[in-house]
Coordinates of C-alpha atoms in Angstrom, one line a residue:
Chain O
M24 CA -17.9 64.0 -30.5
N25 CA -19.5 60.9 -31.9
L26 CA -22.5 59.0 -30.4
L27 CA -20.3 56.4 -28.8
E28 CA -18.3 59.0 -27.0
R29 CA -21.5 60.8 -26.0
A30 CA -23.0 57.6 -24.6
N31 CA -19.8 57.0 -22.6
Y32 CA -20.2 60.4 -20.9
M33 CA -23.7 59.6 -19.9
I34 CA -22.9 56.1 -18.7
S35 CA -19.9 57.4 -16.7
A36 CA -22.0 60.0 -15.0
M37 CA -24.7 57.4 -14.2
A38 CA -22.1 55.0 -12.9
R39 CA -20.7 57.6 -10.5
L40 CA -24.1 58.4 -9.1
L41 CA -24.4 54.8 -8.1
K42 CA -21.2 54.8 -5.9
D43 CA -23.3 55.0 -2.7
A44 CA -26.4 53.1 -3.9
D45 CA -27.6 50.0 -2.2
S46 CA -29.5 48.5 -5.1
A47 CA -30.4 49.3 -8.7
F48 CA -32.9 48.0 -11.2
M49 CA -33.1 48.4 -15.0
G50 CA -35.9 47.3 -17.2
V51 CA -36.4 46.9 -21.0
A52 CA -34.3 48.6 -23.7
S53 CA -32.0 50.1 -21.0
F54 CA -28.6 49.9 -22.6
L55 CA -27.1 53.0 -20.8
P56 CA -28.3 51.9 -17.3
F57 CA -27.1 48.4 -18.0
L58 CA -23.5 49.5 -18.7
A59 CA -23.6 52.1 -15.9
I60 CA -24.5 49.5 -13.3
A61 CA -21.8 47.1 -14.7
V62 CA -19.2 49.9 -14.5
T63 CA -20.1 50.8 -10.9
K64 CA -20.0 47.2 -9.8
R65 CA -16.6 46.7 -11.2
L66 CA -15.0 50.0 -10.2
Y67 CA -16.8 51.7 -7.4
N68 CA -19.5 49.7 -5.6
P69 CA -19.0 45.9 -5.9
D70 CA -21.7 45.4 -3.2
L71 CA -24.4 47.1 -5.2
V72 CA -27.4 44.8 -5.6
W73 CA -28.3 44.6 -9.3
Y74 CA -31.9 43.6 -9.9
S75 CA -32.9 42.6 -13.4
I76 CA -36.1 41.2 -14.8
V77 CA -34.5 37.8 -15.3
G78 CA -32.3 37.3 -12.2
F79 CA -30.6 38.7 -9.1
N80 CA -27.1 40.1 -9.5
P81 CA -26.2 39.3 -13.1
N82 CA -22.5 39.1 -13.9
P83 CA -22.6 39.6 -17.7
Y84 CA -19.5 39.3 -19.8
R85 CA -21.2 41.3 -22.6
M86 CA -24.4 43.2 -23.2
P87 CA -27.0 41.5 -25.3
M88 CA -29.4 43.2 -27.7
S89 CA -32.1 43.2 -25.0
T90 CA -31.7 44.2 -21.4
V91 CA -34.3 41.6 -20.4
H92 CA -32.6 38.9 -22.4
P93 CA -32.5 35.5 -20.5
L94 CA -28.9 35.4 -21.4
I95 CA -28.3 37.9 -18.7
A96 CA -29.5 35.3 -16.2
E97 CA -26.8 32.9 -17.0
Y98 CA -24.5 34.2 -14.4
C99 CA -26.9 35.4 -11.8
D100 CA -26.5 34.8 -8.1
A101 CA -30.1 33.8 -7.8
K102 CA -33.4 33.7 -9.7
L103 CA -35.8 36.5 -9.5
Q104 CA -39.2 36.7 -11.2
L105 CA -40.5 39.9 -12.7
A106 CA -43.4 40.3 -10.2
E107 CA -40.9 40.3 -7.3
I108 CA -39.2 43.5 -8.6
F109 CA -42.4 45.3 -8.0
D110 CA -42.9 43.8 -4.6
I111 CA -39.3 44.7 -3.6
S112 CA -40.0 48.3 -4.6
A113 CA -43.4 48.4 -2.9
R114 CA -41.7 47.2 0.3
G115 CA -39.4 50.2 0.1
E116 CA -36.3 48.0 -0.6
L117 CA -35.4 49.4 -3.9
D118 CA -32.9 52.3 -4.0
V119 CA -32.3 53.3 -7.6
V120 CA -34.5 52.5 -10.6
F121 CA -33.8 53.6 -14.1
L122 CA -36.9 54.8 -16.0
A123 CA -37.4 56.2 -19.5
G124 CA -39.9 58.8 -20.4
A125 CA -41.4 59.4 -23.8
Q126 CA -42.3 62.8 -22.4
I127 CA -40.7 64.2 -19.2
D128 CA -42.1 67.2 -17.5
S129 CA -40.7 70.0 -15.4
R130 CA -41.9 68.2 -12.2
G131 CA -40.1 65.0 -13.2
Y132 CA -43.3 63.2 -14.1
L133 CA -43.3 60.8 -17.1
N134 CA -45.8 60.4 -19.9
N135 CA -45.4 57.0 -21.6
S136 CA -49.1 56.8 -22.5
H137 CA -50.2 59.0 -25.3
I138 CA -50.6 62.7 -26.4
Y139 CA -53.0 64.5 -28.5
I140 CA -51.7 66.8 -31.3
N141 CA -54.5 68.9 -32.9
G142 CA -57.0 66.4 -31.6
K143 CA -55.1 63.4 -33.1
R144 CA -54.0 60.7 -30.7
L145 CA -50.4 59.7 -30.7
Q146 CA -50.0 56.4 -28.9
F147 CA -46.9 55.5 -26.9
P148 CA -46.1 51.9 -25.7
G149 CA -47.2 52.4 -22.1
G150 CA -45.1 52.9 -19.0
A151 CA -44.3 49.2 -18.2
G152 CA -43.4 49.1 -14.5
G153 CA -42.8 52.8 -14.2
A154 CA -46.0 53.9 -12.4
L155 CA -45.1 51.7 -9.3
L156 CA -41.4 52.1 -9.5
H157 CA -41.3 55.9 -9.9
A158 CA -43.7 56.2 -6.9
T159 CA -42.0 53.8 -4.6
A160 CA -38.2 53.5 -5.4
K161 CA -36.0 55.8 -3.3
R162 CA -34.0 57.3 -6.1
P163 CA -35.5 57.1 -9.6
I164 CA -33.1 58.0 -12.3
V165 CA -34.9 59.1 -15.5
W166 CA -33.2 59.0 -18.9
Q167 CA -34.1 59.8 -22.5
G168 CA -32.1 59.4 -25.7
K169 CA -33.4 62.6 -27.4
H170 CA -33.8 66.2 -26.2
D171 CA -36.4 68.5 -27.8
P172 CA -39.2 70.7 -26.6
R173 CA -41.9 68.1 -27.4
I174 CA -40.2 65.6 -25.0
F175 CA -39.2 68.0 -22.2
V176 CA -42.4 69.8 -21.5
R177 CA -43.7 72.0 -18.7
E178 CA -46.7 69.7 -17.9
A179 CA -47.3 66.3 -19.5
Q180 CA -50.8 65.8 -20.9
R181 CA -50.9 62.4 -19.2
I182 CA -49.1 61.3 -16.1
T183 CA -48.1 57.7 -16.5
A184 CA -45.6 57.7 -13.7
A185 CA -45.3 60.2 -10.9
G186 CA -42.4 60.4 -8.5
K187 CA -39.4 62.5 -7.5
P188 CA -36.4 61.8 -9.8
Y189 CA -33.0 61.9 -8.4
R190 CA -31.5 62.8 -11.8
V191 CA -32.8 63.1 -15.3
F192 CA -30.3 62.2 -18.1
T193 CA -30.6 63.6 -21.6
P194 CA -28.2 63.6 -24.5
L195 CA -27.5 67.3 -23.7
C196 CA -27.5 67.6 -20.0
I197 CA -28.3 66.2 -16.6
F198 CA -31.3 67.7 -14.6
R199 CA -31.9 67.2 -10.9
L200 CA -35.1 67.9 -9.0
D201 CA -34.9 71.0 -6.8
R202 CA -37.3 70.0 -4.0
E203 CA -37.9 73.5 -2.9
L204 CA -38.8 74.8 -6.3
G205 CA -40.5 71.5 -7.1
R206 CA -39.1 71.4 -10.6
L207 CA -36.1 70.2 -12.6
V208 CA -33.0 72.4 -12.7
T209 CA -29.9 71.8 -14.8
D210 CA -27.2 70.0 -12.8
S211 CA -24.6 69.7 -15.5
I212 CA -24.3 70.3 -19.3
H213 CA -22.5 67.9 -21.6
P214 CA -19.4 69.4 -23.2
W215 CA -20.9 69.1 -26.8
S216 CA -23.9 71.2 -25.7
S217 CA -24.5 74.6 -24.2
Y218 CA -26.8 76.6 -22.0
E219 CA -28.2 78.3 -25.2
E220 CA -29.0 75.0 -26.8
I221 CA -30.7 73.5 -23.8
K222 CA -32.7 76.7 -23.4
E223 CA -33.9 76.4 -27.0
K224 CA -34.7 72.7 -26.8
T225 CA -36.5 72.5 -23.4
G226 CA -40.1 73.3 -22.8
F227 CA -39.5 74.8 -19.4
E228 CA -37.2 77.3 -17.8
V229 CA -33.6 76.1 -17.5
N230 CA -30.4 77.5 -15.8
D231 CA -26.7 77.4 -16.7
A232 CA -24.6 74.7 -15.0
P233 CA -21.1 73.3 -15.0
T234 CA -19.8 70.9 -17.6
T235 CA -20.4 67.1 -17.1
P236 CA -17.0 65.5 -16.2
E237 CA -15.4 63.3 -18.7
P238 CA -15.4 59.5 -18.4
S239 CA -12.2 57.9 -17.2
D240 CA -10.1 55.5 -19.2
E241 CA -11.0 52.7 -16.8
E242 CA -14.7 53.3 -17.3
I243 CA -14.4 53.4 -21.1
E244 CA -12.4 50.2 -21.1
I245 CA -15.2 48.3 -19.2
I246 CA -17.9 49.9 -21.4
Q247 CA -16.0 48.8 -24.5
E248 CA -15.4 45.3 -23.2
L249 CA -19.2 44.8 -22.4
D250 CA -20.4 46.5 -25.6
P251 CA -17.7 46.1 -28.3
K252 CA -20.3 46.5 -31.1
G253 CA -21.6 49.8 -29.8
I254 CA -25.2 48.8 -29.1
R255 CA -25.3 51.7 -26.6
Q256 CA -25.4 54.4 -29.4
L257 CA -28.7 53.0 -30.6
V258 CA -30.6 55.0 -27.9
L259 CA -29.0 58.2 -29.1
Q260 CA -29.9 57.9 -32.8
Chain Y
M24 CA -55.9 13.0 -24.9
T25 CA -55.0 16.6 -24.5
E26 CA -52.5 16.5 -27.3
M27 CA -53.8 17.9 -30.5
S28 CA -53.0 20.0 -33.6
L29 CA -52.5 23.7 -33.6
D30 CA -55.7 24.5 -35.5
E31 CA -57.7 22.2 -33.2
A32 CA -56.4 24.0 -30.2
A33 CA -57.0 27.4 -31.6
E34 CA -60.6 26.5 -32.5
M35 CA -61.3 26.3 -28.7
I36 CA -60.9 30.1 -28.5
K37 CA -64.2 31.7 -29.2
D38 CA -64.7 35.2 -30.4
G39 CA -64.8 37.6 -27.5
S40 CA -62.6 35.4 -25.2
L41 CA -60.3 36.9 -22.7
I42 CA -56.8 35.4 -23.3
S43 CA -53.5 36.0 -21.5
L44 CA -50.3 35.3 -23.4
S45 CA -47.1 33.9 -22.0
G46 CA -43.6 35.4 -22.0
N47 CA -42.4 39.0 -22.2
L48 CA -41.8 41.3 -25.1
L49 CA -40.0 38.9 -27.6
F50 CA -39.2 36.1 -25.1
R51 CA -41.1 32.8 -25.1
I52 CA -44.2 34.2 -26.7
P53 CA -46.9 31.9 -28.1
A54 CA -46.3 33.3 -31.6
A55 CA -47.3 30.3 -33.6
F56 CA -50.6 30.0 -31.7
V57 CA -51.3 33.7 -32.2
R58 CA -50.7 33.4 -36.0
E59 CA -53.2 30.5 -36.0
L60 CA -55.8 32.6 -34.2
A61 CA -55.3 35.2 -36.9
R62 CA -55.6 32.6 -39.7
Q63 CA -58.9 31.5 -38.1
E64 CA -60.0 35.2 -38.2
K65 CA -60.9 35.5 -34.5
K66 CA -62.8 38.6 -33.5
D67 CA -63.2 40.8 -30.5
L68 CA -60.5 39.0 -28.4
R69 CA -59.5 40.6 -25.1
V70 CA -55.8 40.2 -24.7
M71 CA -53.9 40.4 -21.4
K72 CA -50.2 40.6 -20.7
T73 CA -47.8 42.7 -18.7
A74 CA -45.5 43.5 -21.6
G75 CA -46.6 42.5 -25.1
G76 CA -44.7 42.6 -28.4
Y77 CA -45.1 40.7 -31.7
D78 CA -48.0 38.7 -30.3
V79 CA -50.2 41.6 -29.3
D80 CA -49.2 43.7 -32.3
L81 CA -50.0 41.0 -34.8
L82 CA -53.5 40.3 -33.3
C83 CA -54.2 44.1 -33.2
G84 CA -53.1 44.6 -36.8
L85 CA -55.2 41.8 -38.2
G86 CA -58.4 42.9 -36.5
C87 CA -58.7 40.1 -34.0
V88 CA -58.7 42.3 -30.9
K89 CA -61.2 44.4 -29.1
E90 CA -59.2 45.3 -26.0
V91 CA -55.6 45.1 -24.8
I92 CA -55.0 45.0 -21.1
A93 CA -51.3 45.6 -20.6
G94 CA -48.6 47.8 -19.2
F95 CA -46.4 48.0 -22.3
V96 CA -46.5 47.0 -25.9
S97 CA -43.4 47.5 -27.9
F98 CA -40.5 45.7 -29.7
E99 CA -37.7 47.0 -27.5
V100 CA -34.7 47.4 -29.8
F101 CA -36.8 46.9 -33.0
G102 CA -38.8 50.0 -32.3
L103 CA -42.5 50.7 -31.8
A104 CA -45.4 48.2 -32.3
K105 CA -46.8 49.9 -35.4
N106 CA -50.0 47.9 -35.8
F107 CA -50.9 48.1 -32.1
R108 CA -50.4 51.9 -32.1
K109 CA -52.4 52.4 -35.3
A110 CA -55.3 50.3 -34.0
V111 CA -55.4 52.2 -30.7
E112 CA -55.0 55.6 -32.4
E113 CA -57.8 54.9 -34.8
G114 CA -60.1 53.6 -32.0
R115 CA -60.3 50.0 -33.4
V116 CA -58.7 48.6 -30.2
K117 CA -59.3 49.8 -26.7
Y118 CA -56.0 50.0 -24.8
S119 CA -56.9 49.4 -21.2
E120 CA -53.6 50.8 -20.1
N121 CA -52.2 49.5 -16.8
T122 CA -48.8 49.2 -15.3
C123 CA -47.2 45.8 -15.2
Y124 CA -47.7 45.8 -11.4
S125 CA -51.5 46.2 -11.6
V126 CA -51.8 43.5 -14.3
I127 CA -50.0 41.2 -11.9
A128 CA -52.2 42.3 -9.1
A129 CA -55.3 41.5 -11.1
L130 CA -54.0 38.1 -11.9
R131 CA -52.9 37.5 -8.3
A132 CA -56.5 38.3 -7.1
A133 CA -57.9 35.8 -9.6
A134 CA -55.3 33.2 -8.7
Y135 CA -55.9 33.7 -5.0
G136 CA -59.7 33.4 -5.5
I137 CA -60.5 36.8 -4.1
P138 CA -62.3 39.7 -5.6
F139 CA -59.5 42.4 -5.5
M140 CA -56.0 43.0 -4.5
P141 CA -54.7 45.9 -2.4
I142 CA -51.7 47.5 -4.0
A143 CA -49.2 50.3 -3.3
D144 CA -50.4 53.8 -4.0
I145 CA -50.0 54.6 -7.7
S146 CA -53.0 56.9 -7.8
R147 CA -51.1 59.8 -9.4
S148 CA -50.9 57.8 -12.6
Y149 CA -53.7 58.8 -14.9
F150 CA -54.9 55.3 -15.8
V151 CA -55.8 54.5 -12.2
K152 CA -58.9 56.6 -12.6
E153 CA -59.6 55.5 -16.2
R154 CA -59.5 51.8 -15.1
G155 CA -61.7 52.6 -12.1
F156 CA -59.3 51.3 -9.5
K157 CA -60.8 52.2 -6.1
F158 CA -59.5 53.0 -2.6
V159 CA -60.9 51.2 0.3
E160 CA -60.6 51.9 4.0
N161 CA -57.9 49.7 5.6
P162 CA -60.1 47.8 8.1
Y163 CA -57.0 47.4 10.4
G164 CA -56.4 51.2 10.5
G165 CA -53.8 53.3 8.8
G166 CA -55.9 55.0 6.1
K167 CA -56.9 54.1 2.6
V168 CA -55.5 51.4 0.4
L169 CA -55.7 51.3 -3.4
T170 CA -57.2 48.2 -5.0
V171 CA -57.3 46.4 -8.3
P172 CA -60.1 44.1 -9.3
A173 CA -59.4 40.4 -10.2
I174 CA -59.2 39.6 -13.9
K175 CA -59.7 35.9 -14.7
P176 CA -58.6 35.0 -18.2
D177 CA -60.8 32.4 -20.1
Y178 CA -57.6 30.9 -21.4
A179 CA -53.9 31.3 -20.5
I180 CA -51.9 30.5 -23.7
L181 CA -48.5 29.4 -22.7
H182 CA -45.5 28.5 -24.9
V183 CA -43.1 26.3 -22.9
Q184 CA -40.0 24.4 -23.7
K185 CA -41.3 20.9 -22.7
A186 CA -44.6 19.3 -21.9
D187 CA -45.9 15.7 -21.8
E188 CA -49.0 14.6 -23.7
D189 CA -51.3 15.2 -20.7
G190 CA -50.2 18.8 -20.3
N191 CA -47.8 18.8 -17.5
A192 CA -45.1 21.3 -18.4
L193 CA -41.8 22.8 -17.5
I194 CA -40.4 26.3 -18.1
Y195 CA -36.7 26.9 -18.4
G196 CA -35.5 30.4 -17.4
P197 CA -37.7 33.3 -16.3
W198 CA -41.4 32.5 -15.9
F199 CA -42.5 36.1 -16.3
E200 CA -46.2 35.9 -15.3
D201 CA -46.8 32.4 -16.8
V202 CA -47.2 30.4 -13.7
L203 CA -49.4 33.0 -12.1
M204 CA -51.5 33.1 -15.3
A205 CA -51.9 29.4 -15.2
R206 CA -53.2 29.6 -11.6
A207 CA -55.5 32.6 -12.5
A208 CA -57.1 31.3 -15.7
K209 CA -60.1 29.1 -16.2
N210 CA -58.4 27.1 -18.9
I211 CA -54.9 26.6 -20.2
I212 CA -53.6 25.9 -23.7
L213 CA -50.0 24.9 -24.1
T214 CA -47.7 25.0 -27.1
A215 CA -44.4 23.2 -26.4
E216 CA -41.1 23.0 -28.2
M217 CA -41.1 19.3 -27.4
I218 CA -43.6 16.8 -26.1
V219 CA -41.7 14.3 -24.1
P220 CA -42.6 11.1 -22.2
T221 CA -43.9 11.8 -18.7
E222 CA -41.0 9.9 -17.1
E223 CA -38.6 12.2 -18.9
L224 CA -40.4 15.3 -17.6
R225 CA -40.3 13.9 -14.1
R226 CA -36.5 13.7 -14.2
E227 CA -36.7 17.6 -14.3
I228 CA -39.4 17.9 -11.7
D229 CA -37.8 21.0 -10.2
A230 CA -38.7 23.0 -13.3
V231 CA -42.3 21.5 -13.7
W232 CA -44.6 24.1 -12.3
I233 CA -47.5 23.7 -14.8
P234 CA -49.6 20.7 -13.8
K235 CA -52.0 19.2 -16.3
L236 CA -55.1 20.5 -14.4
K237 CA -57.0 22.9 -16.5
V238 CA -54.9 22.2 -19.5
K239 CA -57.3 21.7 -22.3
A240 CA -54.8 21.4 -25.2
V241 CA -51.1 20.7 -25.6
V242 CA -49.5 21.1 -29.0
E243 CA -46.0 20.3 -30.1
V244 CA -44.8 23.4 -32.0
R245 CA -41.1 23.6 -32.8
N246 CA -40.0 27.2 -33.0
G247 CA -43.4 28.1 -31.5
A248 CA -42.0 31.5 -30.3
Y249 CA -40.5 32.5 -33.6
P250 CA -39.6 35.2 -34.5
G251 CA -39.3 35.7 -30.7
A252 CA -36.7 33.8 -28.7
C253 CA -37.1 30.6 -26.7
P254 CA -33.9 30.1 -24.7
P255 CA -32.0 27.9 -24.4
Y256 CA -33.0 26.7 -27.9
Y257 CA -33.0 29.8 -30.0
D258 CA -32.7 33.5 -29.9
M259 CA -35.0 36.0 -31.6
D260 CA -34.7 36.3 -35.4
F261 CA -33.3 39.8 -35.8
E262 CA -33.8 40.0 -39.5
M263 CA -37.4 38.8 -39.4
M264 CA -38.2 41.2 -36.5
E265 CA -36.8 44.1 -38.4
K266 CA -38.8 43.1 -41.5
Y267 CA -42.0 42.5 -39.4
A268 CA -41.7 45.9 -37.8
N269 CA -42.0 47.6 -41.2
L270 CA -44.7 45.4 -42.9
D271 CA -47.6 47.3 -44.5
E272 CA -51.2 46.1 -44.1
E273 CA -51.2 43.7 -47.1
E274 CA -47.8 42.3 -46.2
L275 CA -49.0 41.6 -42.6
K276 CA -52.0 39.6 -44.0
S277 CA -49.6 37.4 -46.0
H278 CA -47.1 37.2 -43.1
I279 CA -49.3 34.8 -41.1
W280 CA -49.6 32.4 -44.1
E281 CA -45.9 32.7 -45.0
V282 CA -44.5 32.1 -41.6
R283 CA -45.5 28.6 -40.5
P284 CA -46.7 27.2 -38.2

């Protein structure tokens, strides 16, 4: 299965999770969340409130090369300044937030700060708005375009953002947080991967799980319409 | 007269100043001004922004910066900010890591004229301790509240679409933290795509949220955000950003002389 088709699986699964969501926010470089929110709003949940950094309820006809592009604001219902996103979440009014993690640990905490390898510092960009959003949004959805044991670790060296993720999307599987165990468990495995592969490439204990359902033709059609050039596969490269 | 040339305006920034930069990532960044700062070989600058990109990276790469106060520094689709990373990894630049929310809180406290701002509890994030953010007892009951101290930039450097020669200015599209920065900072320097007559600016008064107060310099700089975007006039230069992201040290040094202004 090529990268575009794999991205479609992830987008479809994200979109279906948003069927009962009240609101969702995506930040920078969030191509999969962007398309997932757009699909959900068209097919499943037209009333979903879509917060972006540049405006309230965008109605994009295509996805630009940046998910904070002012172009997205062209067809918004209202203006929204970046600072307000954080206020909305701090007030407890944000349901879903999409967050990326350079490192994601078994508790669902994110490290976007830095790590030390043999005493040498490796600097990440920083967690942007993640610290506040992970801690205060109702259902954080975490995603990452790669899956290896350096990314999915038992305990992150630094905690940039702490919170309880609703789901964690990887190019191999979907994790969810088992609240009793206090750690991530496998919720579904993408059809091109396997329990064995996830076990090998994850730095914490994992379990077997059912296969991630395939995207529908309707979903793929919308994804293709908004992203005809396949920008979405960039995050999986 | 507040209107002047780019090099005159950049000369106002002394070594060691705390400056905050407009825009977000690659949108409406004061790129031309930042290149001029580098050409003038500024040292020990403290640079503040929620989410930096080309601007912060370039200053870090050319040895102009002592400290970066930010929540994020990267190029989004163009990858990681190599010069910023290297400078931090080698200890040449102190990354006072924040989250965008705490940078905003620090600016809000400064803008409101108060010493600190109470914020939502983000204390499980490691940088809260490193930055020294402290809890205080809520005097109205209900436990403890996390706080962020005010940070008052010496200069807010804003690139805007239009200004008049006195320094009144408008911003089209998202403000990001720019209006807040303008309120918080001691002084403001504006670069503008166009300097227009005051009467013309007044016709768009709904977009004019930067008054001339505190504006010490206004410079007309066409393409002042290049290679970043300045909607609605131009998008980012994808080719140049890809090239920039891969420049080596020597190429970076010549970049600021090749790309004018």
